[in-house]
Amino acid sequence: MKKFLIPLMGGLAGFLNGLFGAGGGVIAVPLLQKAGLDPRRAHATSVAVIFPLSIISICFYFAQGALTAGDALPYLPFGLVGGVVGSRLLKRINADLLRQVFGVLLILSALRMLWS
Amino acid sequence: MLRAIASFLTGAAASMGLGGGFILVLYLTLYADIPQRTAQGVNLFFFLTVSLLSLYLHYRHKLLEIKILLPAIAAGIPAVWIGCMVSEKLGSSRLRPLFAVFVLAVGCRELFSKRIQKNPPEREPSRGSGNH
């Protein structure tokens, strides 16, 4: 395992997590794979790395007055269902197809965001 | 209905380490008219709740590489602080296009890497890179 990739991954994921409140996994997963983890372990481990970093990020966001807890509550019930489904699919799903669909979705959304 | 779909997709993608946060932040900013930084904060709150369950399931499935967590998190903590400070300085209006460009780059990379990886595993299945 290439050891220097691990702190690099943590630092990049942490910076993106603080800056955008998202995106840590996008950096963490490929770097974990480069460090020698298979795709499924890289996906799962990235969640474990980003979780504590997100706790720190959200403390800053609360302290900076960027949100209240009530802002997020309406999105949780279906998100929890999605989390369970996603974890179960992770062992079975076609990762290439998933990435392709996800990529198209991101490109279209980003273009709309830039245009709006 | 749209909120339910966005929440579901975010939860599913987040649990797979795919960057599901993008979906929720994009939905909140594009369709719900929520300021960029608030949307990001909502996503963090959402991720923490959903990933708690995912982490448990990943742990049960023995998918976590425990030994790398400490060095990764230790490096990530000061980086989080820097990211949060930069985010606050920029503010929602300047973060929004920056976020869009980042999402666009990630989307393009996902498509590009798909093309690179598509053929080799089909031709050489004996290498066994965890693809089952």
Short mmCIF file of C-alpha atoms in Angstrom, two decimals:
data_model
loop_
_atom_site.label_atom_id
_atom_site.label_comp_id
_atom_site.label_asym_id
_atom_site.label_seq_id
_atom_site.Cartn_x
_atom_site.Cartn_y
_atom_site.Cartn_z
CA MET A 1 0.00 0.00 0.00
CA LYS A 2 1.35 3.42 -0.91
CA LYS A 3 1.34 5.03 2.53
CA PHE A 4 1.71 8.65 1.42
CA LEU A 5 -1.63 8.39 -0.38
CA ILE A 6 -3.53 7.93 2.87
CA PRO A 7 -2.77 11.32 4.51
CA LEU A 8 -3.03 12.96 1.08
CA MET A 9 -6.49 11.45 0.68
CA GLY A 10 -7.51 12.55 4.17
CA GLY A 11 -6.31 16.09 3.58
CA LEU A 12 -8.01 16.51 0.21
CA ALA A 13 -11.24 14.91 1.42
CA GLY A 14 -11.20 17.12 4.50
CA PHE A 15 -10.63 20.31 2.51
CA LEU A 16 -13.47 19.53 0.10
CA ASN A 17 -15.72 18.52 2.97
CA GLY A 18 -15.18 21.87 4.64
CA LEU A 19 -15.31 23.91 1.44
CA PHE A 20 -18.31 22.29 -0.28
CA GLY A 21 -19.90 20.14 2.43
CA ALA A 22 -19.62 17.32 -0.11
CA GLY A 23 -17.16 15.71 -2.50
CA GLY A 24 -14.85 13.98 -0.07
CA GLY A 25 -15.84 10.56 -1.34
CA VAL A 26 -15.13 11.50 -4.93
CA ILE A 27 -11.50 12.16 -4.02
CA ALA A 28 -11.16 9.50 -1.32
CA VAL A 29 -12.41 6.47 -3.27
CA PRO A 30 -9.96 6.63 -6.23
CA LEU A 31 -7.02 7.45 -3.94
CA LEU A 32 -7.89 4.52 -1.68
CA GLN A 33 -8.02 2.31 -4.75
CA LYS A 34 -4.61 3.61 -5.83
CA ALA A 35 -3.38 2.78 -2.33
CA GLY A 36 -4.32 -0.83 -2.96
CA LEU A 37 -7.89 -1.26 -1.74
CA ASP A 38 -10.42 -3.03 -3.94
CA PRO A 39 -13.35 -0.85 -5.08
CA ARG A 40 -15.87 -2.08 -2.52
CA ARG A 41 -13.50 -1.62 0.42
CA ALA A 42 -12.47 1.78 -0.91
CA HIS A 43 -16.10 2.91 -1.07
CA ALA A 44 -16.88 1.67 2.41
CA THR A 45 -13.67 2.98 3.98
CA SER A 46 -14.15 6.41 2.42
CA VAL A 47 -17.42 6.72 4.34
CA ALA A 48 -15.58 5.87 7.56
CA VAL A 49 -12.94 8.54 6.89
CA ILE A 50 -15.40 11.25 5.91
CA PHE A 51 -17.77 10.65 8.80
CA PRO A 52 -15.61 12.20 11.56
CA LEU A 53 -14.46 14.95 9.20
CA SER A 54 -18.10 15.82 8.55
CA ILE A 55 -18.73 16.12 12.29
CA ILE A 56 -16.01 18.77 12.47
CA SER A 57 -17.29 20.51 9.34
CA ILE A 58 -20.84 20.73 10.59
CA CYS A 59 -19.64 22.20 13.89
CA PHE A 60 -18.02 24.99 11.87
CA TYR A 61 -21.17 25.46 9.76
CA PHE A 62 -23.35 25.72 12.87
CA ALA A 63 -20.87 28.09 14.50
CA GLN A 64 -20.78 30.23 11.36
CA GLY A 65 -24.60 30.37 11.30
CA ALA A 66 -24.90 28.66 7.92
CA LEU A 67 -27.75 26.34 8.94
CA THR A 68 -30.09 25.12 11.65
CA ALA A 69 -30.81 21.48 12.47
CA GLY A 70 -34.42 21.99 11.32
CA ASP A 71 -33.23 22.70 7.78
CA ALA A 72 -32.13 19.09 7.31
CA LEU A 73 -34.85 17.09 9.06
CA PRO A 74 -37.33 16.81 6.12
CA TYR A 75 -34.71 15.00 4.03
CA LEU A 76 -33.75 12.32 6.53
CA PRO A 77 -36.50 9.63 6.29
CA PHE A 78 -36.05 8.81 2.59
CA GLY A 79 -32.31 9.31 2.94
CA LEU A 80 -32.16 6.59 5.57
CA VAL A 81 -34.03 4.21 3.29
CA GLY A 82 -31.63 5.09 0.48
CA GLY A 83 -28.65 4.45 2.77
CA VAL A 84 -29.83 0.93 3.56
CA VAL A 85 -30.56 0.16 -0.09
CA GLY A 86 -27.19 1.59 -1.19
CA SER A 87 -25.23 -0.45 1.32
CA ARG A 88 -26.90 -3.63 0.16
CA LEU A 89 -26.43 -2.80 -3.53
CA LEU A 90 -22.75 -2.01 -3.04
CA LYS A 91 -21.87 -5.73 -3.07
CA ARG A 92 -23.89 -6.50 -6.19
CA ILE A 93 -24.21 -3.48 -8.42
CA ASN A 94 -22.33 -2.88 -11.68
CA ALA A 95 -19.93 -0.16 -10.56
CA ASP A 96 -19.12 1.00 -14.12
CA LEU A 97 -22.76 1.52 -14.98
CA LEU A 98 -23.34 3.33 -11.72
CA ARG A 99 -20.46 5.70 -12.33
CA GLN A 100 -21.65 6.42 -15.85
CA VAL A 101 -25.18 7.29 -14.76
CA PHE A 102 -23.82 9.36 -11.89
CA GLY A 103 -21.44 11.20 -14.22
CA VAL A 104 -24.20 12.16 -16.65
CA LEU A 105 -26.39 13.35 -13.78
CA LEU A 106 -23.60 15.51 -12.40
CA ILE A 107 -22.71 17.06 -15.76
CA LEU A 108 -26.30 18.01 -16.56
CA SER A 109 -26.88 19.45 -13.10
CA ALA A 110 -23.63 21.40 -13.10
CA LEU A 111 -24.39 22.93 -16.49
CA ARG A 112 -27.82 23.97 -15.29
CA MET A 113 -26.26 25.47 -12.18
CA LEU A 114 -23.78 27.48 -14.24
CA TRP A 115 -26.50 28.66 -16.61
CA SER A 116 -29.06 29.61 -13.93
CA MET B 1 -42.11 13.85 -4.38
CA LEU B 2 -38.95 15.39 -5.84
CA ARG B 3 -37.64 15.89 -2.32
CA ALA B 4 -38.22 12.21 -1.54
CA ILE B 5 -36.42 11.08 -4.71
CA ALA B 6 -33.48 13.41 -4.09
CA SER B 7 -33.23 12.23 -0.48
CA PHE B 8 -33.38 8.57 -1.47
CA LEU B 9 -30.74 8.93 -4.20
CA THR B 10 -28.49 10.92 -1.89
CA GLY B 11 -28.71 8.28 0.82
CA ALA B 12 -28.01 5.46 -1.61
CA ALA B 13 -25.08 7.21 -3.31
CA ALA B 14 -23.59 8.36 0.01
CA SER B 15 -23.60 4.83 1.40
CA MET B 16 -21.66 3.69 -1.66
CA GLY B 17 -18.99 6.40 -1.29
CA LEU B 18 -20.06 7.90 -4.61
CA GLY B 19 -20.41 11.51 -3.56
CA GLY B 20 -24.13 11.47 -2.95
CA GLY B 21 -23.84 14.87 -1.37
CA PHE B 22 -23.68 16.40 -4.80
CA ILE B 23 -27.22 15.24 -5.52
CA LEU B 24 -28.67 16.83 -2.42
CA VAL B 25 -26.74 20.10 -2.72
CA LEU B 26 -27.71 20.38 -6.39
CA TYR B 27 -31.35 19.69 -5.60
CA LEU B 28 -31.41 22.19 -2.74
CA THR B 29 -29.77 24.98 -4.71
CA LEU B 30 -31.41 24.36 -8.11
CA TYR B 31 -34.95 23.38 -7.09
CA ALA B 32 -35.47 24.45 -3.48
CA ASP B 33 -33.75 27.87 -3.78
CA ILE B 34 -31.68 27.36 -0.66
CA PRO B 35 -28.42 29.35 -0.38
CA GLN B 36 -25.27 27.41 -1.28
CA ARG B 37 -23.71 27.31 2.19
CA THR B 38 -26.98 26.35 3.86
CA ALA B 39 -27.42 23.56 1.30
CA GLN B 40 -23.90 22.37 2.08
CA GLY B 41 -24.65 22.39 5.80
CA VAL B 42 -27.90 20.47 5.24
CA ASN B 43 -25.94 17.91 3.25
CA LEU B 44 -23.41 17.48 6.06
CA PHE B 45 -26.21 16.94 8.57
CA PHE B 46 -27.88 14.51 6.19
CA PHE B 47 -24.66 12.62 5.47
CA LEU B 48 -23.88 12.19 9.16
CA THR B 49 -27.28 10.68 9.87
CA VAL B 50 -27.43 8.39 6.84
CA SER B 51 -23.80 7.27 6.95
CA LEU B 52 -24.09 6.19 10.57
CA LEU B 53 -26.33 3.38 9.43
CA SER B 54 -24.17 2.70 6.36
CA LEU B 55 -21.03 2.52 8.49
CA TYR B 56 -22.63 -0.10 10.69
CA LEU B 57 -23.62 -2.16 7.65
CA HIS B 58 -20.18 -1.78 6.04
CA TYR B 59 -18.60 -2.86 9.33
CA ARG B 60 -20.84 -5.93 9.49
CA HIS B 61 -19.92 -6.77 5.91
CA LYS B 62 -16.22 -6.40 6.88
CA LEU B 63 -15.62 -3.79 4.20
CA LEU B 64 -13.75 -1.24 6.36
CA GLU B 65 -9.94 -0.96 6.24
CA ILE B 66 -9.54 0.05 9.88
CA LYS B 67 -5.76 0.64 9.96
CA ILE B 68 -5.80 3.52 7.52
CA LEU B 69 -8.52 5.51 9.32
CA LEU B 70 -6.31 7.23 11.89
CA PRO B 71 -3.69 8.72 9.52
CA ALA B 72 -6.39 9.74 7.05
CA ILE B 73 -8.54 11.46 9.66
CA ALA B 74 -5.53 13.10 11.34
CA ALA B 75 -4.55 14.67 8.02
CA GLY B 76 -8.14 15.61 7.29
CA ILE B 77 -8.88 17.60 10.46
CA PRO B 78 -6.72 20.68 9.73
CA ALA B 79 -7.84 20.50 6.09
CA VAL B 80 -11.48 20.66 7.19
CA TRP B 81 -10.73 23.81 9.16
CA ILE B 82 -9.06 25.43 6.14
CA GLY B 83 -11.95 24.41 3.87
CA CYS B 84 -14.54 25.84 6.25
CA MET B 85 -12.66 29.13 6.57
CA VAL B 86 -12.32 29.47 2.79
CA SER B 87 -15.99 28.59 2.36
CA GLU B 88 -17.07 31.28 4.82
CA LYS B 89 -14.83 33.89 3.20
CA LEU B 90 -16.20 33.16 -0.27
CA GLY B 91 -19.85 33.15 0.78
CA SER B 92 -22.76 31.46 -1.01
CA SER B 93 -22.75 33.60 -4.15
CA ARG B 94 -19.09 32.94 -5.00
CA LEU B 95 -19.16 29.32 -3.84
CA ARG B 96 -22.02 28.41 -6.16
CA PRO B 97 -20.17 28.68 -9.51
CA LEU B 98 -17.07 27.15 -7.95
CA PHE B 99 -19.15 24.19 -6.79
CA ALA B 100 -20.73 23.87 -10.23
CA VAL B 101 -17.32 23.73 -11.93
CA PHE B 102 -16.16 21.11 -9.45
CA VAL B 103 -19.27 19.01 -10.04
CA LEU B 104 -18.80 19.36 -13.80
CA ALA B 105 -15.19 18.18 -13.52
CA VAL B 106 -16.20 15.21 -11.36
CA GLY B 107 -18.98 14.27 -13.78
CA CYS B 108 -16.58 14.36 -16.75
CA ARG B 109 -14.03 12.28 -14.86
CA GLU B 110 -16.63 9.65 -14.00
CA LEU B 111 -17.51 9.25 -17.67
CA PHE B 112 -13.88 9.29 -18.82
CA SER B 113 -12.69 6.71 -16.29
CA LYS B 114 -15.60 4.47 -17.28
CA ARG B 115 -14.29 4.35 -20.84
CA ILE B 116 -10.77 3.48 -19.65
CA GLN B 117 -11.86 0.67 -17.35
CA LYS B 118 -14.55 -0.87 -19.48
CA ASN B 119 -12.62 -3.40 -21.55
CA PRO B 120 -9.61 -4.79 -19.61
CA PRO B 121 -11.52 -6.65 -16.85
CA GLU B 122 -13.71 -8.38 -19.47
CA ARG B 123 -10.66 -9.64 -21.35
CA GLU B 124 -8.64 -10.68 -18.30
CA PRO B 125 -11.03 -11.91 -15.64
CA SER B 126 -8.35 -14.06 -14.01
CA ARG B 127 -6.62 -11.05 -12.44
CA GLY B 128 -9.51 -10.85 -9.92
CA SER B 129 -9.55 -7.22 -8.77
CA GLY B 130 -12.58 -7.62 -6.50
CA ASN B 131 -15.02 -7.25 -9.36
CA HIS B 132 -17.77 -9.66 -8.35
#
